[in-house]
Short mmCIF file of C-alpha atoms and ligand atoms in Angstrom, two decimals:
data_model
loop_
_atom_site.label_atom_id
_atom_site.label_comp_id
_atom_site.label_asym_id
_atom_site.label_seq_id
_atom_site.Cartn_x
_atom_site.Cartn_y
_atom_site.Cartn_z
CA MET A 7 0.00 0.00 0.00
CA ASN A 8 1.24 3.40 -0.93
CA ILE A 9 0.32 6.22 1.47
CA SER A 10 1.12 9.76 0.40
CA ILE A 11 0.13 13.27 1.29
CA LYS A 12 -1.14 15.97 -0.98
CA ARG A 13 -1.87 19.64 -0.51
CA GLY A 14 -4.61 21.13 -2.60
CA LYS A 15 -8.32 21.64 -3.01
CA LEU A 16 -10.68 18.69 -3.37
CA ALA A 17 -12.13 20.16 -6.54
CA GLU A 18 -8.72 19.81 -8.22
CA LEU A 19 -8.36 16.11 -7.34
CA SER A 20 -9.87 12.95 -8.76
CA GLY A 21 -9.99 9.31 -7.69
CA ASP A 22 -12.17 6.30 -6.86
CA LEU A 23 -13.29 7.14 -3.36
CA LEU A 24 -13.16 10.32 -1.32
CA VAL A 25 -13.53 9.97 2.44
CA VAL A 26 -14.50 12.95 4.57
CA SER A 27 -15.60 13.00 8.20
CA MET A 28 -17.97 14.41 10.77
CA HIS A 29 -17.88 14.51 14.56
CA LYS A 30 -20.86 13.22 16.51
CA ASN A 31 -23.77 15.62 16.21
CA GLY A 32 -21.42 18.05 14.55
CA ALA A 33 -21.97 19.95 11.37
CA LEU A 34 -20.27 19.49 8.02
CA ALA A 35 -17.02 21.41 8.13
CA GLY A 36 -13.78 21.79 6.20
CA ALA A 37 -13.31 19.11 3.56
CA ALA A 38 -16.76 17.67 4.28
CA LEU A 39 -18.26 21.02 3.43
CA GLU A 40 -16.23 21.15 0.20
CA ALA A 41 -17.40 17.64 -0.66
CA ASP A 42 -21.01 18.67 -0.03
CA ALA A 43 -20.58 21.56 -2.45
CA LEU A 44 -19.06 19.20 -5.06
CA THR A 45 -22.17 17.04 -4.91
CA GLY A 46 -24.56 19.96 -5.21
CA HIS A 47 -25.45 19.41 -1.54
CA ALA A 48 -26.64 15.83 -2.12
CA LEU A 49 -24.26 14.81 0.66
CA GLY A 50 -25.87 17.11 3.22
CA GLU A 51 -29.33 15.96 2.18
CA LEU A 52 -28.41 12.31 2.57
CA ILE A 53 -26.93 12.97 6.01
CA THR A 54 -30.24 14.48 7.11
CA ARG A 55 -32.38 11.85 5.40
CA ASP A 56 -30.42 8.89 6.78
CA LYS A 57 -30.12 10.51 10.22
CA PHE A 58 -26.34 10.16 10.07
CA GLU A 59 -25.08 11.25 13.49
CA GLY A 60 -21.32 10.96 13.15
CA ALA A 61 -20.99 8.26 15.83
CA PHE A 62 -17.60 6.54 15.76
CA GLY A 63 -17.71 3.66 13.27
CA GLU A 64 -20.80 5.05 11.47
CA TRP A 65 -20.40 5.29 7.70
CA LEU A 66 -22.36 6.71 4.80
CA VAL A 67 -21.35 6.04 1.20
CA LEU A 68 -22.69 8.04 -1.73
CA PRO A 69 -22.26 7.10 -5.40
CA THR A 70 -21.71 10.19 -7.54
CA PHE A 71 -22.68 8.86 -11.00
CA GLY A 72 -19.81 10.69 -12.64
CA ARG A 73 -20.94 14.19 -11.63
CA VAL A 74 -17.91 14.60 -9.43
CA PRO A 75 -14.29 13.59 -10.10
CA PHE A 76 -14.67 10.82 -7.46
CA LYS A 77 -16.74 7.70 -8.15
CA LYS A 78 -17.92 7.53 -4.55
CA ILE A 79 -17.88 9.85 -1.59
CA ALA A 80 -17.99 8.53 1.97
CA VAL A 81 -18.52 10.25 5.29
CA CYS A 82 -17.18 8.54 8.38
CA GLY A 83 -18.26 9.29 11.91
CA LEU A 84 -15.48 10.34 14.27
CA GLY A 85 -17.55 10.17 17.46
CA GLU A 86 -17.34 12.77 20.19
CA LYS A 87 -14.69 15.38 19.66
CA GLY A 88 -12.99 14.97 23.04
CA LYS A 89 -12.79 11.18 22.70
CA PHE A 90 -11.06 11.08 19.34
CA ASP A 91 -7.53 9.95 20.18
CA ALA A 92 -4.59 8.13 18.60
CA ASP A 93 -6.18 4.72 18.99
CA ALA A 94 -9.41 5.98 17.41
CA LEU A 95 -7.29 7.09 14.45
CA ARG A 96 -5.72 3.66 14.24
CA LYS A 97 -9.14 1.98 14.29
CA LEU A 98 -10.41 4.45 11.72
CA GLY A 99 -7.51 3.61 9.41
CA GLY A 100 -8.59 -0.03 9.56
CA GLN A 101 -12.24 0.91 8.89
CA ILE A 102 -11.27 2.91 5.84
CA VAL A 103 -9.47 -0.06 4.32
CA LYS A 104 -12.55 -2.19 4.94
CA GLN A 105 -14.90 0.37 3.38
CA ALA A 106 -12.65 0.76 0.35
CA LYS A 107 -12.61 -3.01 -0.07
CA ASP A 108 -16.41 -3.18 0.14
CA ALA A 109 -16.64 -0.34 -2.39
CA LYS A 110 -14.17 -2.30 -4.57
CA VAL A 111 -11.85 0.65 -5.06
CA LYS A 112 -8.08 0.76 -5.22
CA ARG A 113 -7.42 4.49 -4.95
CA VAL A 114 -8.68 6.45 -1.97
CA PHE A 115 -8.44 10.12 -1.09
CA LEU A 116 -8.80 11.06 2.52
CA ALA A 117 -9.61 14.43 3.88
CA VAL A 118 -10.42 12.88 7.15
CA PRO A 119 -9.73 13.49 10.68
CA GLY A 120 -8.71 16.71 12.27
CA MET A 121 -5.30 15.14 12.71
CA ASP A 122 -3.66 18.50 13.01
CA GLU A 123 -5.95 19.57 15.85
CA MET A 124 -5.16 16.60 18.02
CA GLU A 125 -3.28 16.93 21.29
CA ILE A 126 -0.67 14.36 20.29
CA GLY A 127 0.47 16.48 17.37
CA ALA A 128 0.41 15.92 13.63
CA ARG A 129 3.39 13.53 13.53
CA GLU A 130 1.97 11.10 16.07
CA ALA A 131 -1.48 11.41 14.56
CA GLY A 132 -0.10 10.70 11.09
CA GLN A 133 1.72 7.65 12.44
CA ALA A 134 -1.33 6.23 14.25
CA PHE A 135 -3.53 6.77 11.21
CA ALA A 136 -1.03 5.22 8.79
CA GLU A 137 -0.56 2.30 11.20
CA GLY A 138 -4.31 1.68 11.13
CA LEU A 139 -4.41 1.83 7.33
CA ARG A 140 -1.52 -0.56 6.93
CA LEU A 141 -2.37 -2.97 9.74
CA GLY A 142 -5.93 -3.20 8.44
CA SER A 143 -4.73 -3.97 4.93
CA TYR A 144 -2.71 -7.01 5.98
CA ARG A 145 -3.72 -10.27 4.34
CA PHE A 146 -2.16 -13.72 4.58
CA LEU A 147 -2.86 -15.36 1.23
CA GLU A 148 -0.06 -17.91 1.00
CA TYR A 149 -2.50 -20.79 1.12
CA LYS A 150 -5.47 -19.26 -0.74
CA SER A 151 -6.76 -20.06 -4.20
CA LYS A 152 -6.40 -17.58 -7.07
CA LYS A 153 -9.95 -16.35 -6.73
CA ASP A 154 -9.39 -14.93 -3.28
CA LYS A 155 -6.18 -13.32 -4.39
CA ALA A 156 -8.21 -11.36 -6.93
CA ASP A 157 -10.11 -9.50 -4.17
CA VAL A 158 -9.94 -5.77 -4.76
CA PHE A 159 -7.82 -4.22 -2.05
CA VAL A 160 -6.90 -0.59 -1.64
CA GLU A 161 -3.46 0.12 -3.07
CA ASP A 162 -3.15 3.87 -2.99
CA VAL A 163 -4.15 6.22 -0.19
CA THR A 164 -3.70 9.95 -0.49
CA ILE A 165 -4.17 12.14 2.57
CA VAL A 166 -5.25 15.65 1.69
CA GLU A 167 -3.79 18.21 4.09
CA PRO A 168 -3.73 21.89 3.14
CA HIS A 169 -1.17 23.12 5.72
CA LYS A 170 2.44 22.73 4.64
CA ALA A 171 4.11 22.39 8.04
CA LYS A 172 1.50 19.93 9.29
CA ALA A 173 1.72 17.93 6.08
CA ALA A 174 5.47 17.57 6.65
CA GLN A 175 4.86 16.28 10.19
CA ILE A 176 2.19 13.84 9.06
CA GLU A 177 4.57 12.60 6.38
CA LYS A 178 7.18 11.77 9.05
CA GLY A 179 4.54 9.80 10.93
CA ILE A 180 3.57 7.92 7.77
CA GLU A 181 7.20 6.88 7.26
CA ALA A 182 7.58 5.73 10.88
CA ALA A 183 4.43 3.60 10.47
CA ARG A 184 5.78 2.07 7.26
CA ILE A 185 8.99 0.97 8.95
CA LEU A 186 7.14 -0.59 11.88
CA CYS A 187 4.44 -2.22 9.78
CA ASP A 188 7.02 -3.92 7.54
CA GLY A 189 8.34 -5.60 10.68
CA ILE A 190 4.83 -6.35 11.95
CA PHE A 191 3.79 -7.95 8.65
CA PHE A 192 6.89 -10.11 8.70
CA ALA A 193 6.02 -11.26 12.23
CA ARG A 194 2.37 -11.86 11.30
CA ASP A 195 3.41 -14.03 8.35
CA LEU A 196 5.63 -16.12 10.62
CA VAL A 197 2.85 -16.63 13.17
CA ASN A 198 0.30 -17.47 10.47
CA THR A 199 2.49 -20.02 8.72
CA PRO A 200 1.41 -23.51 9.79
CA SER A 201 3.82 -25.39 12.06
CA GLY A 202 4.21 -28.12 9.44
CA HIS A 203 6.07 -25.53 7.39
CA LEU A 204 7.47 -23.22 10.04
CA THR A 205 9.95 -25.56 11.72
CA PRO A 206 12.56 -24.41 14.26
CA ASN A 207 15.08 -24.26 11.39
CA LYS A 208 12.78 -22.07 9.31
CA LEU A 209 12.38 -19.69 12.25
CA ALA A 210 16.16 -19.40 12.43
CA ASP A 211 16.21 -18.73 8.66
CA ALA A 212 13.71 -15.92 9.20
CA ALA A 213 16.03 -14.40 11.80
CA GLN A 214 18.95 -14.82 9.41
CA SER A 215 17.07 -12.82 6.78
CA THR A 216 17.36 -9.68 8.96
CA VAL A 217 21.13 -9.78 8.47
CA THR A 218 21.63 -7.78 5.29
CA LYS A 219 24.36 -5.48 4.06
CA GLY A 220 24.39 -2.28 6.08
CA SER A 221 21.84 -3.58 8.60
CA ARG A 222 24.38 -3.49 11.46
CA ILE A 223 22.88 -6.85 12.52
CA SER A 224 24.90 -10.00 13.10
CA ILE A 225 23.72 -13.47 14.04
CA LYS A 226 24.90 -16.60 15.83
CA ILE A 227 23.00 -19.82 15.24
CA PHE A 228 23.39 -22.79 17.61
CA ASP A 229 22.54 -26.28 16.44
CA GLU A 230 21.57 -29.02 18.88
CA ALA A 231 25.19 -29.94 19.62
CA ALA A 232 26.14 -26.31 20.25
CA MET A 233 23.15 -25.89 22.55
CA ALA A 234 24.20 -29.02 24.46
CA LYS A 235 27.71 -27.60 24.80
CA LEU A 236 26.28 -24.41 26.29
CA GLY A 237 24.40 -26.53 28.85
CA MET A 238 20.92 -25.83 27.51
CA GLN A 239 19.50 -29.11 28.83
CA ALA A 240 16.15 -27.58 29.67
CA ALA A 241 15.31 -26.32 26.18
CA LEU A 242 16.71 -29.53 24.63
CA ALA A 243 14.46 -31.66 26.85
CA ILE A 244 11.38 -29.84 25.56
CA GLY A 245 12.53 -30.25 21.97
CA SER A 246 13.48 -33.91 22.36
CA GLY A 247 10.05 -35.30 21.42
CA SER A 248 10.11 -33.79 17.95
CA VAL A 249 11.89 -35.07 14.85
CA ARG A 250 12.63 -31.40 14.11
CA ALA A 251 15.84 -30.42 15.85
CA PRO A 252 15.96 -27.42 18.20
CA VAL A 253 17.86 -24.32 17.07
CA GLY A 254 19.20 -21.41 19.09
CA VAL A 255 19.40 -17.90 17.68
CA HIS A 256 21.28 -14.85 18.94
CA LEU A 257 20.87 -11.66 16.93
CA VAL A 258 22.82 -8.49 17.70
CA TYR A 259 22.12 -4.99 16.45
CA ARG A 260 24.96 -2.52 17.03
CA PRO A 261 24.32 1.21 16.57
CA LYS A 262 26.60 3.44 14.57
CA GLY A 263 27.88 5.55 17.45
CA LYS A 264 28.50 4.54 21.03
CA ALA A 265 25.64 2.47 22.45
CA LYS A 266 23.84 4.22 25.32
CA LYS A 267 22.46 0.96 26.65
CA LYS A 268 22.63 -2.78 26.06
CA ILE A 269 19.25 -4.50 26.03
CA ALA A 270 18.51 -8.22 25.66
CA LEU A 271 15.18 -9.25 24.17
CA VAL A 272 14.14 -12.87 24.57
CA GLY A 273 11.26 -14.55 22.76
CA LYS A 274 9.37 -17.79 23.35
CA ALA A 275 9.83 -19.85 20.20
CA VAL A 276 7.77 -23.02 20.44
CA THR A 277 6.92 -23.67 16.78
CA PHE A 278 4.11 -25.98 17.82
CA ASP A 279 2.80 -26.67 21.31
CA SER A 280 0.96 -29.99 21.38
CA GLY A 281 1.46 -30.05 25.13
CA GLY A 282 3.91 -32.94 24.76
CA LEU A 283 3.05 -36.05 26.80
CA SER A 284 0.77 -33.80 28.91
CA LEU A 285 -1.15 -33.57 25.64
CA LYS A 286 -3.53 -30.68 25.08
CA PRO A 287 -7.20 -31.38 24.24
CA SER A 288 -7.87 -31.01 20.47
CA ASP A 289 -9.53 -27.60 20.69
CA ALA A 290 -6.76 -26.07 22.76
CA MET A 291 -4.19 -27.25 20.20
CA ILE A 292 -5.77 -25.57 17.18
CA THR A 293 -4.02 -22.20 17.53
CA MET A 294 -0.73 -23.52 18.88
CA LYS A 295 1.18 -22.71 15.70
CA SER A 296 1.20 -19.23 17.26
CA ASP A 297 3.31 -20.32 20.24
CA MET A 298 6.37 -18.76 18.63
CA ALA A 299 4.77 -15.31 18.51
CA GLY A 300 7.29 -13.96 21.04
CA ALA A 301 10.18 -14.87 18.74
CA ALA A 302 8.25 -13.49 15.76
CA THR A 303 7.97 -10.17 17.60
CA ILE A 304 11.74 -10.10 18.13
CA ILE A 305 12.46 -10.98 14.48
CA GLY A 306 9.92 -8.41 13.25
CA LEU A 307 11.53 -5.77 15.46
CA PHE A 308 14.98 -6.62 14.06
CA LYS A 309 13.57 -6.16 10.54
CA ALA A 310 12.73 -2.59 11.55
CA LEU A 311 15.80 -1.85 13.72
CA PRO A 312 18.20 -0.63 11.01
CA LYS A 313 15.73 2.09 10.05
CA LEU A 314 14.60 2.84 13.61
CA ALA A 315 18.31 3.15 14.44
CA PRO A 316 18.18 3.54 18.23
CA ASP A 317 21.52 4.31 19.98
CA VAL A 318 21.17 1.02 21.80
CA GLU A 319 22.90 -2.33 21.44
CA VAL A 320 20.05 -4.79 21.04
CA HIS A 321 20.33 -8.54 21.53
CA GLY A 322 17.54 -10.80 20.27
CA ILE A 323 17.56 -14.32 21.63
CA PHE A 324 15.30 -17.31 21.11
CA LEU A 325 15.55 -21.08 21.39
CA ALA A 326 13.25 -22.62 18.80
CA VAL A 327 11.76 -26.02 19.64
CA GLU A 328 8.72 -28.07 18.75
CA ASN A 329 6.84 -29.55 21.74
CA MET A 330 5.71 -33.03 20.67
CA PRO A 331 4.89 -36.33 22.38
CA SER A 332 6.99 -39.29 21.31
CA GLY A 333 9.09 -42.16 22.63
CA ASN A 334 11.87 -39.65 22.97
CA ALA A 335 9.84 -36.89 24.61
CA CYS A 336 10.53 -35.60 28.11
CA ARG A 337 8.22 -37.05 30.76
CA PRO A 338 6.36 -35.56 33.69
CA GLY A 339 8.71 -36.13 36.62
CA ASP A 340 11.90 -35.65 34.62
CA ILE A 341 14.49 -33.33 36.13
CA VAL A 342 16.78 -31.23 33.93
CA LYS A 343 19.53 -28.72 34.63
CA ALA A 344 19.30 -25.33 32.94
CA MET A 345 22.29 -23.41 31.61
CA ASN A 346 22.67 -21.40 34.86
CA GLY A 347 22.80 -24.56 36.98
CA THR A 348 19.22 -24.41 38.33
CA THR A 349 17.54 -27.83 38.37
CA ILE A 350 13.97 -28.02 37.08
CA GLU A 351 11.39 -30.70 37.80
CA ILE A 352 9.12 -30.95 34.76
CA LEU A 353 5.72 -31.89 36.19
CA ASN A 354 3.65 -30.83 33.19
CA THR A 355 5.19 -30.99 29.73
CA ASP A 356 2.60 -28.42 28.55
CA ALA A 357 4.24 -25.77 30.74
CA GLU A 358 7.11 -25.99 28.25
CA GLY A 359 7.60 -22.31 27.42
CA ARG A 360 9.09 -21.42 30.79
CA VAL A 361 11.46 -24.41 30.55
CA THR A 362 12.83 -23.26 27.18
CA LEU A 363 13.00 -19.67 28.44
CA ALA A 364 15.06 -20.85 31.42
CA ASP A 365 18.00 -21.41 29.07
CA ALA A 366 17.29 -18.42 26.84
CA LEU A 367 17.20 -16.09 29.87
CA SER A 368 20.32 -17.70 31.38
CA TYR A 369 22.09 -17.01 28.09
CA ALA A 370 20.80 -13.42 28.04
CA GLN A 371 21.91 -12.81 31.62
CA LYS A 372 25.47 -13.90 30.77
CA LEU A 373 25.66 -11.05 28.27
CA LYS A 374 25.38 -8.63 31.24
CA PRO A 375 22.76 -6.39 29.64
CA ASP A 376 21.27 -3.30 31.30
CA ALA A 377 17.86 -4.96 31.04
CA ILE A 378 16.22 -8.15 29.82
CA ILE A 379 12.72 -8.16 28.36
CA ASP A 380 11.09 -11.44 27.43
CA VAL A 381 8.01 -11.71 25.23
CA ALA A 382 6.12 -14.98 25.43
CA THR A 383 2.79 -16.68 24.79
CA LEU A 384 3.37 -18.21 28.18
CA THR A 385 0.10 -18.95 29.99
CA TYR A 386 -3.60 -19.30 29.44
CA ALA A 387 -3.92 -17.92 32.95
CA VAL A 388 -3.07 -14.43 31.67
CA VAL A 389 -5.98 -14.71 29.22
CA ILE A 390 -8.29 -15.62 32.11
CA ALA A 391 -6.99 -12.59 34.03
CA LEU A 392 -6.89 -9.96 31.26
CA GLY A 393 -8.77 -11.36 28.26
CA ASP A 394 -7.79 -11.53 24.60
CA ASP A 395 -6.75 -7.90 24.16
CA ILE A 396 -4.39 -7.19 27.01
CA ALA A 397 -0.88 -8.47 27.61
CA GLY A 398 0.42 -9.01 31.14
CA LEU A 399 3.57 -7.32 32.42
CA MET A 400 5.56 -8.72 35.33
CA THR A 401 8.85 -7.23 36.39
CA ASN A 402 11.48 -7.03 39.14
CA ASN A 403 12.25 -3.36 38.51
CA ARG A 404 9.96 -0.34 39.01
CA LYS A 405 11.82 1.95 36.59
CA LEU A 406 11.77 -0.62 33.82
CA SER A 407 8.09 -1.23 34.46
CA GLN A 408 7.31 2.47 34.08
CA LYS A 409 9.31 2.76 30.86
CA ILE A 410 7.55 -0.23 29.33
CA LEU A 411 4.09 0.89 30.43
CA ASN A 412 4.76 4.34 28.96
CA ALA A 413 5.94 2.81 25.69
CA ALA A 414 2.78 0.69 25.54
CA ALA A 415 0.53 3.68 26.24
CA GLU A 416 2.18 5.51 23.34
CA SER A 417 2.12 2.57 20.94
CA GLY A 418 -1.53 1.80 21.68
CA GLU A 419 -0.85 -1.78 22.74
CA ALA A 420 -2.85 -2.76 25.80
CA LEU A 421 -0.61 -3.83 28.68
CA TRP A 422 -1.39 -4.26 32.37
CA GLU A 423 0.98 -5.02 35.19
CA LEU A 424 0.44 -8.02 37.46
CA PRO A 425 2.26 -8.08 40.81
CA LEU A 426 5.18 -10.38 41.60
CA HIS A 427 3.63 -10.96 45.01
CA GLN A 428 6.56 -12.46 46.91
CA PRO A 429 4.70 -15.23 48.82
CA TYR A 430 3.74 -16.80 45.48
CA ALA A 431 7.43 -17.41 44.78
CA GLU A 432 6.97 -20.46 47.02
CA HIS A 433 4.57 -22.00 44.50
CA VAL A 434 7.34 -23.01 42.11
CA LYS A 435 9.59 -24.63 44.75
CA SER A 436 10.13 -28.33 44.08
CA LYS A 437 10.51 -31.18 46.56
CA LEU A 438 13.17 -32.93 44.48
CA ALA A 439 14.76 -30.20 42.38
CA ASP A 440 15.34 -26.45 42.85
CA ILE A 441 12.08 -25.49 41.13
CA LYS A 442 9.17 -27.12 39.31
CA ASN A 443 7.46 -25.96 36.14
CA THR A 444 3.94 -25.79 37.62
CA GLY A 445 2.45 -23.50 40.27
CA ALA A 446 -0.24 -24.07 42.91
CA GLY A 447 -2.99 -25.45 40.70
CA ARG A 448 -4.51 -22.76 38.54
CA ALA A 449 -4.23 -19.93 41.07
CA ALA A 450 -2.28 -16.89 39.78
CA GLY A 451 -0.86 -19.00 36.96
CA ALA A 452 0.59 -16.05 35.05
CA ILE A 453 2.43 -14.83 38.15
CA THR A 454 3.81 -18.20 39.22
CA ALA A 455 5.13 -18.66 35.66
CA ALA A 456 6.91 -15.32 36.02
CA PHE A 457 8.40 -16.43 39.37
CA PHE A 458 9.74 -19.49 37.59
CA LEU A 459 11.41 -17.25 34.99
CA SER A 460 12.86 -14.98 37.69
CA HIS A 461 15.27 -17.78 38.64
CA PHE A 462 17.17 -17.21 35.39
CA VAL A 463 17.75 -13.46 35.34
CA GLY A 464 19.65 -12.93 38.60
CA GLU A 465 19.71 -9.28 39.64
CA THR A 466 19.36 -7.94 36.09
CA PRO A 467 16.41 -5.54 35.65
CA TRP A 468 13.94 -7.79 33.90
CA ALA A 469 10.44 -7.57 32.49
CA HIS A 470 8.26 -10.42 31.30
CA VAL A 471 5.47 -9.69 28.82
CA ASP A 472 2.91 -12.50 28.55
CA ILE A 473 1.26 -12.07 25.15
CA ALA A 474 -0.87 -15.26 25.16
CA GLY A 475 -4.00 -13.10 24.63
CA PRO A 476 -3.21 -10.34 22.12
CA SER A 477 -0.66 -12.17 19.93
CA PHE A 478 -3.33 -13.98 17.94
CA VAL A 479 -6.84 -12.94 16.87
CA GLU A 480 -9.50 -15.65 16.63
CA LYS A 481 -12.50 -13.33 16.62
CA GLU A 482 -12.05 -10.05 14.82
CA THR A 483 -13.03 -7.09 17.01
CA ARG A 484 -11.28 -4.22 15.27
CA ALA A 485 -10.49 -3.54 11.63
CA ASP A 486 -6.76 -2.92 12.13
CA MET A 487 -6.37 -6.38 13.70
CA PRO A 488 -7.27 -8.98 11.06
CA LEU A 489 -7.56 -12.66 12.02
CA GLY A 490 -4.37 -14.48 12.93
CA GLY A 491 -1.03 -13.22 14.17
CA THR A 492 -0.93 -9.58 15.27
CA GLY A 493 2.76 -8.74 15.71
CA PHE A 494 1.92 -7.50 19.22
CA GLY A 495 4.87 -5.92 21.00
CA ILE A 496 6.88 -4.65 18.05
CA ARG A 497 5.59 -1.09 18.31
CA LEU A 498 5.99 -1.16 22.07
CA LEU A 499 9.58 -2.42 21.98
CA ALA A 500 10.47 0.07 19.25
CA ARG A 501 9.17 2.93 21.42
CA TYR A 502 10.98 1.58 24.46
CA LEU A 503 14.33 1.37 22.62
CA GLN A 504 13.93 4.77 21.01
CA GLY A 505 13.11 6.24 24.41
CA LEU A 506 16.51 5.05 25.71
CA SER A 507 18.51 6.80 23.02
N1 LIG B 7 1.37 -22.01 24.97
C1 LIG B 7 0.62 -22.25 26.15
C2 LIG B 7 -0.10 -20.99 26.64
C3 LIG B 7 -1.18 -20.45 25.72
C4 LIG B 7 -2.47 -20.90 25.79
C5 LIG B 7 -0.88 -19.44 24.82
C6 LIG B 7 -3.44 -20.40 24.97
C7 LIG B 7 -1.84 -18.93 23.97
C8 LIG B 7 -3.13 -19.38 24.06
C9 LIG B 7 1.52 -22.73 27.28
O1 LIG B 7 2.61 -23.47 26.89
C10 LIG B 7 0.70 -23.60 28.16
O2 LIG B 7 0.23 -24.60 27.70
N2 LIG B 7 0.55 -23.21 29.41
C11 LIG B 7 -0.22 -23.93 30.36
C12 LIG B 7 0.58 -24.04 31.64
C13 LIG B 7 0.01 -25.00 32.65
C14 LIG B 7 0.12 -26.41 32.13
C15 LIG B 7 0.78 -24.85 33.94
C16 LIG B 7 -1.51 -23.14 30.62
O3 LIG B 7 -1.46 -21.92 30.70
O4 LIG B 7 -2.56 -23.77 30.72
ZN1 LIG B 8 2.16 -25.56 26.62
ZN1 LIG B 9 3.32 -23.06 24.93
#
């Protein structure tokens, strides 16, 4: 999709669809007023006749029968003026793509929201809007027949903005959104690819593809033998049931100048989670190709890093494994030693993510970073606590928590902190080993999982983001979040890193 900005009067432009807007119970103003004049006031009449109120999400589409240089004109409702914020812009971007698709048009002109009037400023508004347009236009068609591929989808969006300085700001926002969305699309593709095709090796290949000339990214890949040499018994145990060998990946981005900080990002990379011998019921297994979404977020972020160019050394680490039952699989009751020497009693082979992360976090800690952030589809318990939309944040450091929550508030990704309530640390103590990979039944399952992880980060400031809910959409609730992988966390991490430099 090409998004550009144009200064000029509507009467001088032409295209397939023109979108103008109206606030709730507002009057036609600005571009909407110009559009009304273009149609000989048919637009205003229709608004009255159809009792169009301008509620957010309300749309009215008017064919022009060739009397105007646009084939169709649409008015979208922006809702109440005070409530129209960055996230509303993002949602609106998604709605516009949907409307254009329904209208079967490829070229859209937008004289939409009062982006320049918004508190966040024209640059941020432009970014949020362009994010919505792009994120809503994502499609995963790898496995679709030709017919579906022929669907008309908007290709060209032109934003009409008369003020020069504001147009320049909006343009910067559009470019920032493009960089991020390229990474997000890459992550979404990885999550949406079926596990039969996206093996641990393929996930490592995807990481490798971020290493291009001038990217300032380098990579180390560890095969099974190299992982064994590093002492990654825990991750290897989880991968042992699969015929697909585990692979370890360590990406490094080094900035041009001196790095202000060194940050390690760790992703859960279970390419399929059958539950292992503690086999999941059929229904719970259906979406488990998405259990590598954490790693996809890291890879997607690395795609964007060379252009984001933070003054931060960024390490991206994941240990890719497939969790399968077999004669060679790890058993409930097995005890393994993680890379940092901690012994783990595996009581449920479906709580596999934390066991693989034990080694990935141990590896990250050895790099002596200023902070470690892990992103993982770790527990269903976090979905019970916060639902499908909100990720859970758990951390051992107040400052880090605040930085990440701020980044999430800015990026528009819903994140809520759960407490590492110290008494619950007891729930992962094991009778036979140092710790066990289950908590106290189902109580506070997201938090006990985090306490398990805390054994592998030492004193390093560390944050754990459980994305089991928002990493994958099963029921579409907003137009900028199509079904399947979402790429949750990329925008947030990008903001966090840029805030450090
Ligand atoms: N990958 C799952 C968590 C999950 C569930 C992510 C649904 C996304 C959607 C994880 O490996 C898992 O199975 N966790 C168990 C842990 C339990 C056995 C202690 C869970 O949360 O039920
Ligand atoms: Zn599991
Ligand atoms: Zn899992």
